[in-house]
Short mmCIF file of C-alpha atoms in Angstrom, two decimals:
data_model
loop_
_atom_site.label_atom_id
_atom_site.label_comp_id
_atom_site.label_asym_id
_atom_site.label_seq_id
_atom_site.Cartn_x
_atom_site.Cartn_y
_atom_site.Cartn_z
CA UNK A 1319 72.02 148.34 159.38
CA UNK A 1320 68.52 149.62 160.53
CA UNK A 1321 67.12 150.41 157.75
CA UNK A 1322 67.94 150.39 154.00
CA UNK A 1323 65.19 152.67 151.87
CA UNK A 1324 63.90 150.96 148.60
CA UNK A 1325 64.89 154.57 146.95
CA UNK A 1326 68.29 154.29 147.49
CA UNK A 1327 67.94 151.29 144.63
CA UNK A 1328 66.20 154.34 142.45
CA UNK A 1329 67.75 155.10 138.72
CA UNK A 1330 66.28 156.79 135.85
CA UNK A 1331 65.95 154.28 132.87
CA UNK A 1332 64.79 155.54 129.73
CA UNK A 1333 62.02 153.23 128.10
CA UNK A 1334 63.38 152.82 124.98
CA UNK A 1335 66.52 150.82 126.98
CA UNK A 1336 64.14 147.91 127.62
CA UNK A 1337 65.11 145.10 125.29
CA UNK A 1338 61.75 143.86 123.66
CA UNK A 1339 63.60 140.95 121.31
CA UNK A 1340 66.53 138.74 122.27
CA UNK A 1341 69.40 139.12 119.52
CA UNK A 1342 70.13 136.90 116.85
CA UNK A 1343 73.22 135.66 118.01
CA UNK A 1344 73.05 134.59 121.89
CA UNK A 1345 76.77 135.70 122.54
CA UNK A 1346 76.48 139.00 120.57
CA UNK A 1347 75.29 141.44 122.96
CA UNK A 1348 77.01 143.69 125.18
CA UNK A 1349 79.37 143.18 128.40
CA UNK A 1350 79.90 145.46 130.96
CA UNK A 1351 82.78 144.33 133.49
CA UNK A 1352 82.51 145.92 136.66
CA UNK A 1353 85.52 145.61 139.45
CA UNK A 1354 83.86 145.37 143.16
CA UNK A 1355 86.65 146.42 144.62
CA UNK A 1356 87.55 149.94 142.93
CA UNK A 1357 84.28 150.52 140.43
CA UNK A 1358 85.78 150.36 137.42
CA UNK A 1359 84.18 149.43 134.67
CA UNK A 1360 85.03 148.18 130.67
CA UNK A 1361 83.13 147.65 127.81
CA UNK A 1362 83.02 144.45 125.81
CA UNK A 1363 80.97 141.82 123.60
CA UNK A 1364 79.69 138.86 125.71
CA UNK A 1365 82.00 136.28 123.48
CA UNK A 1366 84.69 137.99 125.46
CA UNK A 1367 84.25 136.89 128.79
CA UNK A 1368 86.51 134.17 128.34
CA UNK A 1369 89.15 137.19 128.39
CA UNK A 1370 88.27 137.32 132.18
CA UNK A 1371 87.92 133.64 133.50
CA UNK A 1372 90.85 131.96 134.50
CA UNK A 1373 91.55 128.36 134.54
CA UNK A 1374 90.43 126.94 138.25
CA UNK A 1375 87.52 129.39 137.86
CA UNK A 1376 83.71 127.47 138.26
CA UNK A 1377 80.82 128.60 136.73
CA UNK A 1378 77.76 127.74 138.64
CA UNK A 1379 74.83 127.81 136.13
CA UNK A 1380 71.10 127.11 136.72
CA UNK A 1381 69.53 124.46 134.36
CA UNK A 1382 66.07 124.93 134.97
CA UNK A 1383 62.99 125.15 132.05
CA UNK A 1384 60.85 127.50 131.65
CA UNK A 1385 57.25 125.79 131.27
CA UNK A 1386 55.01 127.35 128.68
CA UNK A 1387 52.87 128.56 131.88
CA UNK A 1388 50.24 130.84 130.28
CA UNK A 1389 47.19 129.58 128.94
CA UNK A 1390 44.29 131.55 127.62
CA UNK A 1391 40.92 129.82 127.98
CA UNK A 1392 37.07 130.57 129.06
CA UNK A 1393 34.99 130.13 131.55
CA UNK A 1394 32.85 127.14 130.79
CA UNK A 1395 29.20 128.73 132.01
CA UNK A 1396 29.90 131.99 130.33
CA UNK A 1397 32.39 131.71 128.09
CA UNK A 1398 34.14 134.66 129.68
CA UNK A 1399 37.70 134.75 128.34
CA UNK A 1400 40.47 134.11 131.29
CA UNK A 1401 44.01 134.16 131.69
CA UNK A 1402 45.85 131.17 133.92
CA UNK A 1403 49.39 131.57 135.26
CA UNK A 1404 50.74 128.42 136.27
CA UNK A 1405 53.34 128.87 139.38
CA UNK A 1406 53.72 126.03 141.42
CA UNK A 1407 53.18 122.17 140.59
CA UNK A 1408 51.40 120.90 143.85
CA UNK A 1409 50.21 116.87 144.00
CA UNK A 1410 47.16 115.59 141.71
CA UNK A 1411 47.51 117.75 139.08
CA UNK A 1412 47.04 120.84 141.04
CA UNK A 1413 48.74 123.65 140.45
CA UNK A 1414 48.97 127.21 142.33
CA UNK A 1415 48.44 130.03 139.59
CA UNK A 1416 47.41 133.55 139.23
CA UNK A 1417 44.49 134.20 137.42
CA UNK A 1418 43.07 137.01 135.37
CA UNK A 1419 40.70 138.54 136.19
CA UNK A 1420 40.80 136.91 139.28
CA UNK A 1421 37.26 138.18 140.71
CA UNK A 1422 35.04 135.73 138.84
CA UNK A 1423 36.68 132.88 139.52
CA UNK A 1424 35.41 131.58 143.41
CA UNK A 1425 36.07 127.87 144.46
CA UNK A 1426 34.35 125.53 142.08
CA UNK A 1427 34.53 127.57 138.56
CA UNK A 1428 34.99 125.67 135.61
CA UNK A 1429 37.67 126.40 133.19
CA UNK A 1430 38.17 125.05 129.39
CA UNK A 1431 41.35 125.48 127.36
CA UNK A 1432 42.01 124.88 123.75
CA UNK A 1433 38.54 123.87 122.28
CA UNK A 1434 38.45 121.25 125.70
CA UNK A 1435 41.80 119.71 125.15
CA UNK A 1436 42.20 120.68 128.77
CA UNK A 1437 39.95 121.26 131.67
CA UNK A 1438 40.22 122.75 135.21
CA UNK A 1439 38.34 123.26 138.61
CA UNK A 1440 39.02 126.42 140.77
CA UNK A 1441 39.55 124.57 144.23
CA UNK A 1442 40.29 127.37 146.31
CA UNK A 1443 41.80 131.03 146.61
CA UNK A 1444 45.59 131.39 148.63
CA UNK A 1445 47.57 134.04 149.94
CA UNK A 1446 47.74 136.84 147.67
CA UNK A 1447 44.30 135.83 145.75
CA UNK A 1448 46.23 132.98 143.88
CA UNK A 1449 44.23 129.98 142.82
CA UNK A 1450 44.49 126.60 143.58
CA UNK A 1451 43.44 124.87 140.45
CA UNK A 1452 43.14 121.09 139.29
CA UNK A 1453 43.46 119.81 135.83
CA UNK A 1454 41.70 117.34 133.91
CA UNK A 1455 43.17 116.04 130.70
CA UNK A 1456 43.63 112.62 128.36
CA UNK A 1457 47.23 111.95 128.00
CA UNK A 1458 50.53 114.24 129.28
CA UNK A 1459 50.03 117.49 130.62
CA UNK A 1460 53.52 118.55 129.40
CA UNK A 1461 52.68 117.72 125.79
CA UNK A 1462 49.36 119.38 126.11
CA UNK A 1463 50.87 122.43 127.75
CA UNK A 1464 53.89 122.93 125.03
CA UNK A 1465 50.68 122.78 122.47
CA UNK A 1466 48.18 125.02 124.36
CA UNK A 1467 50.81 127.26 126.37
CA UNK A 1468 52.67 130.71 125.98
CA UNK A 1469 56.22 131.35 127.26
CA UNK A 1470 55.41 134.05 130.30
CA UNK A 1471 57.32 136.83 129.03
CA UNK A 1472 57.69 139.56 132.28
CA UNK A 1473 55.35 142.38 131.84
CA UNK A 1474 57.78 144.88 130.28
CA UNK A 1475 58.10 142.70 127.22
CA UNK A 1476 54.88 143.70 124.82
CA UNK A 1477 56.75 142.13 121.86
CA UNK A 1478 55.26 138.62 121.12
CA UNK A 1479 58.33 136.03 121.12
CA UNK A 1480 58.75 134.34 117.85
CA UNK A 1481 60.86 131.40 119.01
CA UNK A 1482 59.86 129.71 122.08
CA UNK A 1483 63.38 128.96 122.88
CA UNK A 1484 64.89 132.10 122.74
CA UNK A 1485 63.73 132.31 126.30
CA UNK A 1486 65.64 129.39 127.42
CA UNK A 1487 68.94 128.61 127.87
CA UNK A 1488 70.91 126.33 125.95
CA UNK A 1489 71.64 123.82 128.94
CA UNK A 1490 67.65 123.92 130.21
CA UNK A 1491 67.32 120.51 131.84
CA UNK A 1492 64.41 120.36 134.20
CA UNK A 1493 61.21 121.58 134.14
CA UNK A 1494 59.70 124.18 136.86
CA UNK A 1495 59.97 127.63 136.06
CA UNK A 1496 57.76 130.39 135.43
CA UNK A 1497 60.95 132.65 134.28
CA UNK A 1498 63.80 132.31 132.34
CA UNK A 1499 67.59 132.91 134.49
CA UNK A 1500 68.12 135.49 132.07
CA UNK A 1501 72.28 135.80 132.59
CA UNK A 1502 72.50 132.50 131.06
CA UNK A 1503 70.90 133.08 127.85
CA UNK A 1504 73.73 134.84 126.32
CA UNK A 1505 75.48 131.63 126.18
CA UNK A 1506 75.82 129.50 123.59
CA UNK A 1507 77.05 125.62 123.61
CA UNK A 1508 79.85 126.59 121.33
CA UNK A 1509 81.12 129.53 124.29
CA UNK A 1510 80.33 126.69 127.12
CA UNK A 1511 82.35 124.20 124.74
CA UNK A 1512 85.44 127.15 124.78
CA UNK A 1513 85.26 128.35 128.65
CA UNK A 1514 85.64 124.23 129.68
CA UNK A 1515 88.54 123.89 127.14
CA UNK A 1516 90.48 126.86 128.93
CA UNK A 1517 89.87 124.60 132.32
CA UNK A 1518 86.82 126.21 133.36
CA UNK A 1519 84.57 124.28 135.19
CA UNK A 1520 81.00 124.12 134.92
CA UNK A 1521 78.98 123.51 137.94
CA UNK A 1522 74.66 122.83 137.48
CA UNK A 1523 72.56 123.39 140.22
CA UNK A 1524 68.77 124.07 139.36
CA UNK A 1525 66.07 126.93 141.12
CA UNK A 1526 63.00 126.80 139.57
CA UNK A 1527 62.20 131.04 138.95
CA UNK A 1528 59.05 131.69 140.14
CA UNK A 1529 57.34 135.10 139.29
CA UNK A 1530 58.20 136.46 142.95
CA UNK A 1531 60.89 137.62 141.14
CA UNK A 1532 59.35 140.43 139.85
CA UNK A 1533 57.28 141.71 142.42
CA UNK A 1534 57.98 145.02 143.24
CA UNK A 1535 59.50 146.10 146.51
CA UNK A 1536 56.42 147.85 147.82
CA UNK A 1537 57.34 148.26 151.52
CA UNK A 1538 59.57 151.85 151.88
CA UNK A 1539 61.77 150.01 154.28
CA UNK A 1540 63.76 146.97 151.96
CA UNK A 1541 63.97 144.68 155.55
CA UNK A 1542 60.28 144.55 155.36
CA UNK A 1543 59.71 142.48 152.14
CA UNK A 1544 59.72 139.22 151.92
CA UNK A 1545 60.55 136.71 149.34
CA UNK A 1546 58.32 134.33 147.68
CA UNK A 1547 59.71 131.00 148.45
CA UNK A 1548 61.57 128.66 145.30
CA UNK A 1549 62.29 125.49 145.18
CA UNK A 1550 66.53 124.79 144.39
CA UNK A 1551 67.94 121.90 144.11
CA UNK A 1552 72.30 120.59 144.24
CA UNK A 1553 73.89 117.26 142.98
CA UNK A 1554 76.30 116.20 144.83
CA UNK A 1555 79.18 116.46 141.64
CA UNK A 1556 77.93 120.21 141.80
CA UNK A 1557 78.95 120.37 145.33
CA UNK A 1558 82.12 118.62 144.47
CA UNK A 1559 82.90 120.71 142.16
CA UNK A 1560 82.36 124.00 144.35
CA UNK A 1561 84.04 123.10 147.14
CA UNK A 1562 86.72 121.85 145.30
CA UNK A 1563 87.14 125.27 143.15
CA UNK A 1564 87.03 126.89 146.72
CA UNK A 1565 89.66 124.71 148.14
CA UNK A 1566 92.03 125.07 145.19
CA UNK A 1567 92.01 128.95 145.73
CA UNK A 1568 90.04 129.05 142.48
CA UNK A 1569 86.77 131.79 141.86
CA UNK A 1570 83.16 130.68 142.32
CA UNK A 1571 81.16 133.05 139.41
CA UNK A 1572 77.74 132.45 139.39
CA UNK A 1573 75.87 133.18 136.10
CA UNK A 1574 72.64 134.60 137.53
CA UNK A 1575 71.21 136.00 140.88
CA UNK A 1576 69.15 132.28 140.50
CA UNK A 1577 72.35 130.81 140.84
CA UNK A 1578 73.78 132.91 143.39
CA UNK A 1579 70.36 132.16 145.32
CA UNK A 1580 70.90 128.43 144.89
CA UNK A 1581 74.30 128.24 146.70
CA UNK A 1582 74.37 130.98 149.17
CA UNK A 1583 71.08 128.98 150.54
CA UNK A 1584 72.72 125.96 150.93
CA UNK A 1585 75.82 126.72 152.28
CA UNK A 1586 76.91 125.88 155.51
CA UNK A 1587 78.65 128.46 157.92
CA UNK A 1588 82.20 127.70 156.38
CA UNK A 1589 80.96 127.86 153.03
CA UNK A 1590 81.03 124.09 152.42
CA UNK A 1591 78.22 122.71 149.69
CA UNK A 1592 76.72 119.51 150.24
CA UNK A 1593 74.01 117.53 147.68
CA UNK A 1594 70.48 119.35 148.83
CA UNK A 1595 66.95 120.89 147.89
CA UNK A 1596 64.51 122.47 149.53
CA UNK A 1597 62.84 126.11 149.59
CA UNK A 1598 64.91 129.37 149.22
CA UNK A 1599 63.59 132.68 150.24
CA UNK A 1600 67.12 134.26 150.93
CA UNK A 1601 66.81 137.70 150.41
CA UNK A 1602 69.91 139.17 149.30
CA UNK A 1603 70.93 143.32 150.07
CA UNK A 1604 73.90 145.47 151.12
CA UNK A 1605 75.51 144.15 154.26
CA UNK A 1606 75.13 140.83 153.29
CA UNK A 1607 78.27 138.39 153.68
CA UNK A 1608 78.83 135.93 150.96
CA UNK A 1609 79.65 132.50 151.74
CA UNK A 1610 80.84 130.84 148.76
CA UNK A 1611 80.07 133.12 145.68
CA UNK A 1612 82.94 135.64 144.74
CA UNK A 1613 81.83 136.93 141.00
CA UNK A 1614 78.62 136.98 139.42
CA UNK A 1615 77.51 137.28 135.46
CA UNK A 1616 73.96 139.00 135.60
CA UNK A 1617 71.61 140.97 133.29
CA UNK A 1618 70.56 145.00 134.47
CA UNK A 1619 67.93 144.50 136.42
CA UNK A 1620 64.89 147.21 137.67
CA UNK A 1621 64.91 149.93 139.68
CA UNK A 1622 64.36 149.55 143.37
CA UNK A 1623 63.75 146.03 142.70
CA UNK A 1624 65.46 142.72 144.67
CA UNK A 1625 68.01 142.02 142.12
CA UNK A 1626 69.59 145.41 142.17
CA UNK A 1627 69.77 145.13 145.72
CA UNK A 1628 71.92 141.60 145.56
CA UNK A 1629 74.30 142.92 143.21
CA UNK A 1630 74.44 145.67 145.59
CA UNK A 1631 74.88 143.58 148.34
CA UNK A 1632 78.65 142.25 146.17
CA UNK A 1633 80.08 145.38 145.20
CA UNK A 1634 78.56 148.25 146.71
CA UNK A 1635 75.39 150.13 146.36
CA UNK A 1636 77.74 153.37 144.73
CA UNK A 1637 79.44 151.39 142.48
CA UNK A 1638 76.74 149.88 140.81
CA UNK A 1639 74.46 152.99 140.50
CA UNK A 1640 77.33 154.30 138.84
CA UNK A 1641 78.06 151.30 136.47
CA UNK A 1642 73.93 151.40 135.38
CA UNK A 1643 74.62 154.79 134.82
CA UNK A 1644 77.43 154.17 132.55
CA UNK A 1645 75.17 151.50 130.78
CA UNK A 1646 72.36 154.00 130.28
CA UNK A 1647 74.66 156.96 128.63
CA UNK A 1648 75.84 153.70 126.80
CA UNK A 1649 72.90 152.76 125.88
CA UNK A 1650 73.38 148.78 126.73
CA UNK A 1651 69.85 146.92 126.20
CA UNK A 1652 68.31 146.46 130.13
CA UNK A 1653 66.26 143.16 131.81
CA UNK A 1654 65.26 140.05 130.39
CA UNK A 1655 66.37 140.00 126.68
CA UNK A 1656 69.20 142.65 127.32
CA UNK A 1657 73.10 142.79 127.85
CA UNK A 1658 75.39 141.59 130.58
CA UNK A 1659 77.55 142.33 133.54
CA UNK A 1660 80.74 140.38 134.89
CA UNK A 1661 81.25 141.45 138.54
CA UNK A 1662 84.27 140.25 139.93
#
């Protein structure tokens, strides 16, 4: 395939589709099961899925945090407020982040958060016009970030979140990311506790989300972008566990395009998993061959964006235009806080 035009990822989504709160009850919201194979689709309640997992199935969910990464502070000299973005955890303290507005803040700028609770020095400017930034703090930066911090809600949300763990799964284990894996927080430990009764396994790898995932696809061409590099990491019982499924002639559903990241990184030409980490920046679109993955849970993702172009890439550019177009006359809830999709 020469070339694969970021239009031919186009739909027209209504604004009033975006989901601006999550729902009260995690497993409440809507399920739209879409079959690669033919395109047809059903309409259900997410609580249902258990209706289309069969015992030997594995779930392969990611267990990453989301950090409270955005602070809100001022320029010590000024007093000029600023906006920090915390992306990537470097050594020392330093962290890469994006910073708004980004102009007035050259190598060496002083930053104070929270009344001087924290501190930080501008060290240099990246790729991109990130910042490299240290911090300087009395006692753990976690503690002092969960006090000082804001959950980094993507820009389409304008509602303020009431309950910082709305945007976190129920399983979050380990702290890295600077965005929720939205498919998984329509579960809830009772559903988890269900889908492993029926024989269900559940596999946890971990990618820490980092906000590459919503940059836009600016180059006309898809081939031409390229990914912003995360960091994954896979225990060797998740590997097990995989391989195992595959062996047994059982499915591999991923909940999340973080998850389907993960293992399609690490696999090995047969499709084998072995215990791993390291830097992802797979790039998933139509004409793609999946190694391990065969169904995938996901949220409805943008227009001519990255993630519409994976799901794409498992059942067919047609048949997913037409199953978001279903879900728009539907009216299902779109993106981060919004309803689900079982492809399988």
């Amino acid at each position: 395939m020469t070339e694969l035009k970021k239009s031919d990822f186009y739909f027209d989504l209504p604004k009033e589709l975006i989901a601006q709160d999550p729902l009260a009850d995690r497993a409440s919201s809507r399920l739209l099961c879409l079959d690669k194979h033919t395109g047809a689709t059903s309409h259900h309640v997410f609580r249902e899925v258990v209706n289309y997992l069969k015992p030997g199935d594995c779930l392969v969910l990611n267990n990453t945090k989301v950090i409270p990464a955005r602070l809100y502070g001022v320029k010590e000299d000024t007093g000029a407020a600023i906006e920090v973005l915390l992306l990537k955890r470097k050594e020392d303290n330093q962290w890469e982040t994006l910073v708004r507005p980004g102009k007035k803040c050259k190598p060496g700028t002083r930053l104070v958060f929270g009344e001087g609770l924290l501190h930080a020095q501008v060290l240099d400017v990246l790729e991109e016009g990130n910042r490299l930034i240290r911090f300087e703090y009395d006692g753990i930066f976690e503690e002092i970030l969960d006090q000082l911090g804001e959950m980094p809600l993507p820009p389409y949300i304008t509602h303020k979140l009431q309950d910082k763990n709305r945007y976190q799964t129920v399983y979050a284990k380990y702290e890295g990311s600077a965005a929720a894996p939205t498919a998984g927080l329509h579960f809830t430990k009772e559903l988890l506790a269900r889908i492993e009764e029926m024989g269900v396994k559940l596999a946890y790898v971990t990618l820490h989300v980092g906000l590459g995932t919503f940059r836009p696809v600016k180059e006309d061409n898809v081939l031409e972008h390229h990914m912003h590099s995360e960091f994954y990491q896979i225990s060797k019982e998740a590997a097990d566990m995989i391989n195992e499924t595959k062996a047994n002639g059982g499915r591999v559903i991923c909940v999340g395009t973080t998850s389907c990241r993960t293992i399609e990184s690490a696999a090995d030409e047969d499709g084998r998993l072995h215990a791993c980490s390291g830097n992802t920046e797979i790039f998933i679109y139509p004409g793609y061959q999946f190694k391990v993955l065969d169904g995938l849970i996901t949220n409805f993702h943008l227009p001519e964006s990255t993630l519409i172009m994976l799901v794409s890439a498992l059942a067919g550019r047609e048949h997913v235009l037409a199953a978001y177009e279903e879900a728009v006359k539907e009216k299902y809830r779109f993106f981060s806080f919004g309803d689900a999709m079982f492809i399988s």
